Amino acid sequence: MRTELRVLDPSVWDDWYGKLVLAFGGVPEAPEESALWRELTECERSIGAWDGADIVGTAGLFSFRLSVPGGAIVPAAGVTMVSVQATHRRRGVLRSMMRRQLDDIRAAGDEPLAVLTASEPDIYGRFGYGAATQNAYAEIDTTRARLTVPEGTDDVRLRTVPPESAVEACEAVYARRVSARPGMLERRAGWERLSLLDPPGDREGASPLRCVLAESGGEVTGYARFAVKPDWDLAGPKGTVILRDLEALDPASYAALWRLLFEIDLTSVIRTGSRPVDDPWQHLVSDIRRCAVRLRDSLYVRLVDVGAALERRTYATPVDAVLEVTDPFCPWNEGRWRLSGDTKGASCERTQDAPDLRLGVRELGAAYLGGVSLTALAGAGRVQETRQGALTEAATAFASPVAPWLPHGF
């Protein structure tokens, strides 16, 4: 059998997306969810693998802008909706789609990075994607962990509003947060609706989505979106607060929103969605052991153009190092690159000078957002130091003062 890759025609989106759903278990989505993904799909950047009249593989790209260390916002291709039908596995379909995507991104020349979230992490390393961020999840026992809030928290006004009516205010807060943390995505038109998806069939006994705004000095300074799932036993109420997302512009607003979640009547647990691994609430609680924090890999980064990507971010301390990069899947990146940079900017050009570090493009992707240490990768044998001191210099320069974080999937 031979498969043919074709750009997605909008007229066959239903069939194409249906094959994606089938590959992920075949459980139908709520109509409002599939309608949103149809609207967000960039058909001109999506492909299908066809075997005769049948779609047997799917893959798409979103045109994102991603925050990187130093606060710059960099164009990045968001790899999405990747699937291969069970009848066509291990026949090179996935590889051909990955090859086509990276070739197309390079040919366009606008995006030095490709990013994705992986349903199966083992798949994408061979295509040069490195795990660059982690998300933290928690189940906080609010009957055992107390909250201590900073000065000024009592001055913050909290107001409950319908989620749909607060979108503009929430998006304004989110937009101001993007450049402050690597890994966050600028929200293009339509993406604000992703946080509002709340199909009744997906609530599993929880309430409809709620929204609370924090206000200080006459402006909105934060928001929390959450639901409440009631529960009772013989000892009384033990409901759960399900936190969807929370952003704030200052410590007082942040603490006021968390205190609200802790004090919701008839509940004893807060279950968070994805949060940064260095989320400050962990320093407000009295007993972190009562919070059951766990981590999971999140955003995978792939440098499509090594030189351009390394030039687009800044570095925490001065660095001047020759990186010898291996990249068998995208051989245009192979070779030696001299990276020179600091907090003001960087240059990265090809060189014939002796290497200071040897590493693969996968390791560069993992370290790119500053959340994975080059020293840790060297400890695993995935980075080799050839000039004494170069590893410490580069690892310190690549680091971010805040943990990178992807706030939502795609």
XYZ file of C-alpha atoms in Angstrom:
410
model
C 0.000 0.000 0.000
C 1.127 3.546 -0.754
C -0.214 6.572 1.048
C -0.418 10.079 -0.336
C -0.146 13.256 1.728
C -2.575 16.017 0.817
C -3.312 19.450 2.241
C -6.629 19.360 4.072
C -9.583 20.564 2.037
C -12.120 22.191 4.390
C -14.878 20.186 2.721
C -13.526 16.927 4.197
C -12.767 18.306 7.675
C -15.526 16.214 9.286
C -14.062 12.980 7.906
C -10.496 14.051 8.744
C -11.382 15.024 12.316
C -13.528 11.943 12.743
C -10.498 9.778 11.948
C -8.524 11.689 14.582
C -11.237 11.025 17.188
C -11.327 7.360 16.183
C -7.566 7.035 16.659
C -7.904 8.478 20.169
C -10.518 5.970 21.264
C -13.572 6.901 19.232
C -15.570 8.627 21.990
C -17.573 11.437 20.332
C -16.904 14.959 21.554
C -19.539 17.453 22.578
C -20.780 19.404 19.537
C -19.485 22.710 20.922
C -16.018 21.237 21.365
C -15.699 19.857 17.854
C -17.177 23.088 16.461
C -14.446 25.098 18.183
C -11.680 22.856 16.880
C -13.132 23.137 13.396
C -12.982 26.913 13.663
C -9.417 26.862 14.991
C -8.058 24.345 12.460
C -5.744 25.967 9.931
C -6.655 23.775 6.982
C -3.902 25.193 4.780
C -1.380 23.965 7.385
C -3.046 20.588 7.962
C -2.490 17.374 6.044
C -4.120 14.010 5.643
C -2.516 10.724 4.678
C -4.758 9.012 2.139
C -4.864 5.376 1.140
C -7.061 5.468 -1.915
C -10.335 7.063 -0.799
C -9.610 6.639 2.912
C -7.953 9.053 5.313
C -5.523 6.989 7.389
C -3.446 9.735 9.015
C -3.911 13.306 10.226
C -1.587 16.125 11.292
C -1.949 19.865 11.630
C -0.082 23.017 12.562
C -1.229 26.062 14.505
C 0.441 29.437 13.993
C 1.463 30.293 17.547
C 3.560 32.950 19.230
C 5.456 31.587 22.236
C 7.138 33.443 25.101
C 10.827 32.631 25.604
C 13.426 33.586 28.253
C 13.961 37.320 28.225
C 10.325 38.109 27.454
C 10.395 37.942 23.659
C 7.455 36.390 21.832
C 8.653 34.043 19.096
C 6.662 32.539 16.197
C 6.278 28.782 16.710
C 4.483 26.066 14.769
C 2.153 24.135 17.064
C 2.029 20.491 15.965
C -1.445 19.128 16.622
C -4.102 16.547 15.765
C -1.544 13.852 14.878
C -2.946 10.370 14.382
C -2.485 7.193 12.371
C -5.229 4.613 12.005
C -4.591 1.210 13.595
C -4.736 -0.411 10.148
C -1.731 1.623 8.956
C 0.645 1.691 11.907
C 4.348 0.960 11.425
C 4.237 1.754 7.731
C 6.012 5.099 7.808
C 2.855 7.224 7.804
C 3.770 9.189 10.930
C 7.348 9.693 9.795
C 6.212 11.010 6.424
C 3.871 13.525 8.099
C 6.595 14.676 10.516
C 8.990 15.039 7.570
C 6.454 17.073 5.587
C 5.661 19.374 8.506
C 9.265 20.257 9.305
C 10.132 20.758 5.642
C 7.143 23.074 5.232
C 8.003 25.058 8.377
C 11.586 25.492 7.211
C 10.524 26.488 3.695
C 8.208 29.186 5.043
C 11.096 30.565 7.099
C 8.950 32.354 9.695
C 9.016 29.936 12.638
C 12.351 28.855 14.156
C 10.533 26.528 16.571
C 8.011 23.719 16.449
C 6.185 22.684 19.635
C 3.768 19.957 20.637
C 2.167 18.106 23.514
C 2.609 14.358 23.349
C -0.028 11.729 23.988
C 2.855 9.225 23.983
C 6.194 10.885 24.835
C 8.238 7.998 23.441
C 7.179 8.890 19.902
C 8.577 12.344 19.298
C 12.154 12.236 20.561
C 13.293 10.563 17.370
C 12.015 13.572 15.434
C 14.053 15.994 17.573
C 11.445 17.154 20.108
C 12.682 17.566 23.673
C 10.517 17.744 26.807
C 10.975 21.397 27.829
C 8.290 22.046 30.446
C 6.427 20.302 33.216
C 2.998 20.998 34.644
C 2.138 20.649 38.316
C -1.165 19.216 39.528
C -2.372 19.141 43.120
C -5.146 17.907 45.376
C -5.104 20.248 48.348
C -6.700 19.134 51.602
C -8.153 22.458 52.728
C -9.146 21.003 56.100
C -5.473 20.380 56.972
C -3.493 22.988 54.997
C -3.969 26.589 56.082
C -3.303 29.644 53.934
C -1.215 32.651 54.990
C -1.754 35.679 52.750
C 0.413 38.780 52.213
C -0.342 42.331 53.253
C -2.918 44.013 51.053
C -4.981 40.887 50.371
C -7.957 42.245 52.325
C -8.021 45.328 50.054
C -8.737 43.253 46.953
C -12.372 43.158 45.862
C -13.697 39.848 44.546
C -16.695 39.687 42.263
C -18.525 36.691 40.792
C -19.468 37.153 37.134
C -20.762 34.916 34.334
C -17.680 33.460 32.595
C -18.835 34.591 29.149
C -19.235 38.211 30.229
C -15.736 38.375 31.731
C -13.769 37.073 28.743
C -12.365 40.444 27.704
C -11.220 41.306 31.231
C -9.669 37.876 31.783
C -7.880 37.950 28.450
C -6.402 41.355 29.277
C -4.907 39.917 32.474
C -3.642 36.823 30.642
C -2.022 38.939 27.915
C -0.026 40.870 30.504
C 1.258 37.614 31.981
C 2.529 36.015 28.764
C 5.951 37.663 28.488
C 6.661 37.086 32.196
C 6.887 33.294 31.902
C 8.495 31.250 29.094
C 6.272 28.675 27.439
C 3.064 30.702 27.495
C 1.151 31.240 24.258
C -0.207 34.516 23.005
C -3.910 34.018 22.541
C -5.042 34.474 18.943
C -8.666 35.258 18.173
C -10.883 32.291 19.002
C -8.500 30.662 21.465
C -10.061 32.498 24.401
C -13.085 30.213 23.959
C -11.027 27.134 24.842
C -11.061 28.108 28.528
C -14.842 28.452 28.444
C -15.643 25.006 27.059
C -17.918 23.387 29.602
C -20.016 20.612 28.040
C -22.525 19.286 30.605
C -21.613 15.729 29.668
C -18.007 16.321 30.748
C -18.747 17.747 34.201
C -19.011 14.380 36.015
C -21.328 15.797 38.645
C -19.657 19.190 38.997
C -21.349 22.555 38.674
C -21.235 24.734 35.575
C -18.079 26.790 35.209
C -17.812 29.799 37.529
C -15.665 32.929 37.261
C -14.468 35.308 39.975
C -12.650 38.555 39.193
C -10.151 40.246 41.506
C -10.194 44.034 41.384
C -7.789 46.558 42.859
C -7.580 50.293 42.261
C -10.561 50.147 39.957
C -9.096 47.621 37.499
C -9.293 43.871 37.066
C -6.093 42.397 38.476
C -6.858 38.690 38.372
C -9.383 35.960 37.773
C -10.171 32.373 38.685
C -12.342 29.938 36.760
C -13.525 26.865 38.608
C -16.366 24.454 39.290
C -17.607 22.801 42.484
C -18.414 19.106 42.772
C -20.612 18.441 45.831
C -20.115 15.298 47.867
C -21.316 14.066 51.267
C -20.678 11.178 53.585
C -21.831 10.338 57.125
C -19.334 12.851 58.530
C -20.771 15.687 56.460
C -19.874 17.646 53.317
C -16.613 16.946 51.463
C -17.027 18.689 48.128
C -14.220 19.425 45.667
C -13.275 22.732 44.062
C -12.038 22.029 40.531
C -9.723 24.864 39.496
C -9.633 25.402 35.742
C -7.307 28.429 35.587
C -6.136 31.365 37.681
C -4.036 34.394 36.769
C -3.221 37.550 38.701
C -1.063 40.633 38.269
C 0.118 41.086 41.871
C 0.622 38.982 45.023
C -2.408 40.404 46.862
C -4.835 39.624 44.031
C -3.300 36.189 43.612
C -3.648 35.404 47.314
C -7.201 36.763 47.479
C -8.305 34.374 44.731
C -6.627 31.396 46.397
C -8.166 32.306 49.754
C -11.575 32.334 48.106
C -11.004 28.810 46.785
C -9.902 27.615 50.220
C -13.003 29.034 51.900
C -15.817 27.814 49.624
C -18.489 26.291 51.847
C -19.123 22.534 51.903
C -15.768 21.690 50.272
C -12.618 20.071 51.623
C -10.413 19.653 48.557
C -9.088 21.864 45.768
C -8.116 19.901 42.665
C -6.047 21.973 40.309
C -5.599 21.693 36.599
C -2.229 22.470 35.055
C -0.152 24.903 37.134
C 3.488 26.069 36.938
C 5.885 23.922 38.951
C 6.947 27.043 40.887
C 3.393 28.320 41.420
C 3.496 30.671 44.460
C 0.502 29.078 46.227
C 2.933 26.393 47.395
C 4.535 29.041 49.601
C 1.215 30.251 51.010
C 0.111 26.889 52.417
C 1.076 25.710 55.892
C 1.686 22.064 54.949
C 2.745 21.198 51.405
C 2.491 17.481 52.209
C -1.302 17.879 52.401
C -1.354 19.094 48.806
C -0.370 15.937 46.873
C 1.625 17.776 44.199
C 2.584 15.721 41.166
C 4.386 16.628 37.935
C 3.863 15.681 34.316
C 5.708 16.483 31.104
C 3.975 19.095 29.003
C 5.444 21.124 26.121
C 7.949 19.549 23.740
C 10.191 21.931 21.782
C 11.977 21.338 18.494
C 14.465 23.823 16.998
C 13.683 24.010 13.283
C 16.430 26.586 12.717
C 19.111 26.314 15.416
C 20.762 29.639 14.731
C 17.570 31.673 14.506
C 16.009 29.994 17.540
C 19.007 30.569 19.807
C 19.192 34.208 18.692
C 15.547 34.880 19.539
C 15.928 34.421 23.309
C 18.248 36.072 25.808
C 20.551 34.501 28.397
C 20.667 34.953 32.164
C 24.467 35.387 32.242
C 27.031 36.031 29.484
C 27.751 32.988 27.352
C 30.221 32.405 24.533
C 30.327 28.765 23.549
C 30.637 26.621 20.451
C 27.867 24.023 20.307
C 28.355 20.969 18.103
C 24.815 19.917 17.232
C 23.642 16.593 15.822
C 20.270 16.474 14.072
C 19.813 13.439 11.821
C 16.146 14.213 11.056
C 16.830 17.820 10.006
C 20.442 17.704 8.793
C 20.474 21.402 7.909
C 20.983 22.037 11.644
C 24.041 19.779 11.942
C 27.419 21.293 12.676
C 29.069 23.801 14.971
C 27.388 26.980 16.131
C 28.981 29.791 18.121
C 26.445 31.152 20.591
C 27.286 34.536 22.129
C 24.718 36.267 24.283
C 23.619 37.873 27.516
C 20.529 39.569 28.953
C 20.449 42.090 26.080
C 20.527 39.748 23.104
C 22.384 36.988 21.309
C 24.003 35.913 18.068
C 24.409 32.353 16.838
C 26.439 31.667 13.708
C 28.159 28.726 12.102
C 31.824 28.249 12.910
C 34.701 25.860 12.345
C 36.115 26.481 15.832
C 36.603 23.564 18.223
C 33.417 22.633 20.109
C 32.883 23.436 23.777
C 29.769 21.255 24.104
C 28.372 18.405 22.038
C 24.629 17.721 22.107
C 21.656 16.769 19.991
C 18.876 19.049 18.805
C 16.533 17.178 21.148
C 18.623 18.296 24.131
C 18.669 21.874 22.831
C 14.882 21.763 22.629
C 14.594 20.478 26.181
C 16.866 23.251 27.515
C 15.561 26.042 25.282
C 12.923 27.507 27.623
C 15.182 27.410 30.658
C 13.372 24.726 32.629
C 15.680 21.771 31.955
C 19.318 22.090 33.004
C 22.084 21.302 30.544
C 23.981 20.001 33.593
C 21.226 17.467 34.294
C 21.273 16.384 30.658
C 25.052 16.005 30.862
C 24.600 13.849 33.951
C 22.461 11.564 31.817
C 25.170 11.414 29.161
C 23.158 13.454 26.673
C 25.468 16.503 26.657
C 29.264 16.241 26.501
C 31.602 18.978 27.725
C 34.815 19.348 25.696
C 36.090 22.594 27.267
C 36.316 22.640 31.035
C 33.851 25.118 32.515
C 31.738 25.394 29.359
C 28.912 23.281 30.778
C 28.465 25.402 33.910
C 28.673 28.590 31.845
C 26.056 27.429 29.350
C 23.742 25.823 31.915
C 23.684 29.015 33.982
C 23.050 31.170 30.919
C 20.214 29.017 29.586
C 18.340 28.978 32.919
C 15.114 30.938 33.452
C 14.330 32.700 36.760
C 10.778 31.337 36.545
C 9.768 27.865 35.445
C 8.442 27.635 31.885
C 4.809 26.614 31.670
C 2.229 25.812 29.022
C -1.128 27.019 30.367
C -3.346 24.963 28.053
C -3.080 22.196 25.546
C -3.666 22.255 21.829
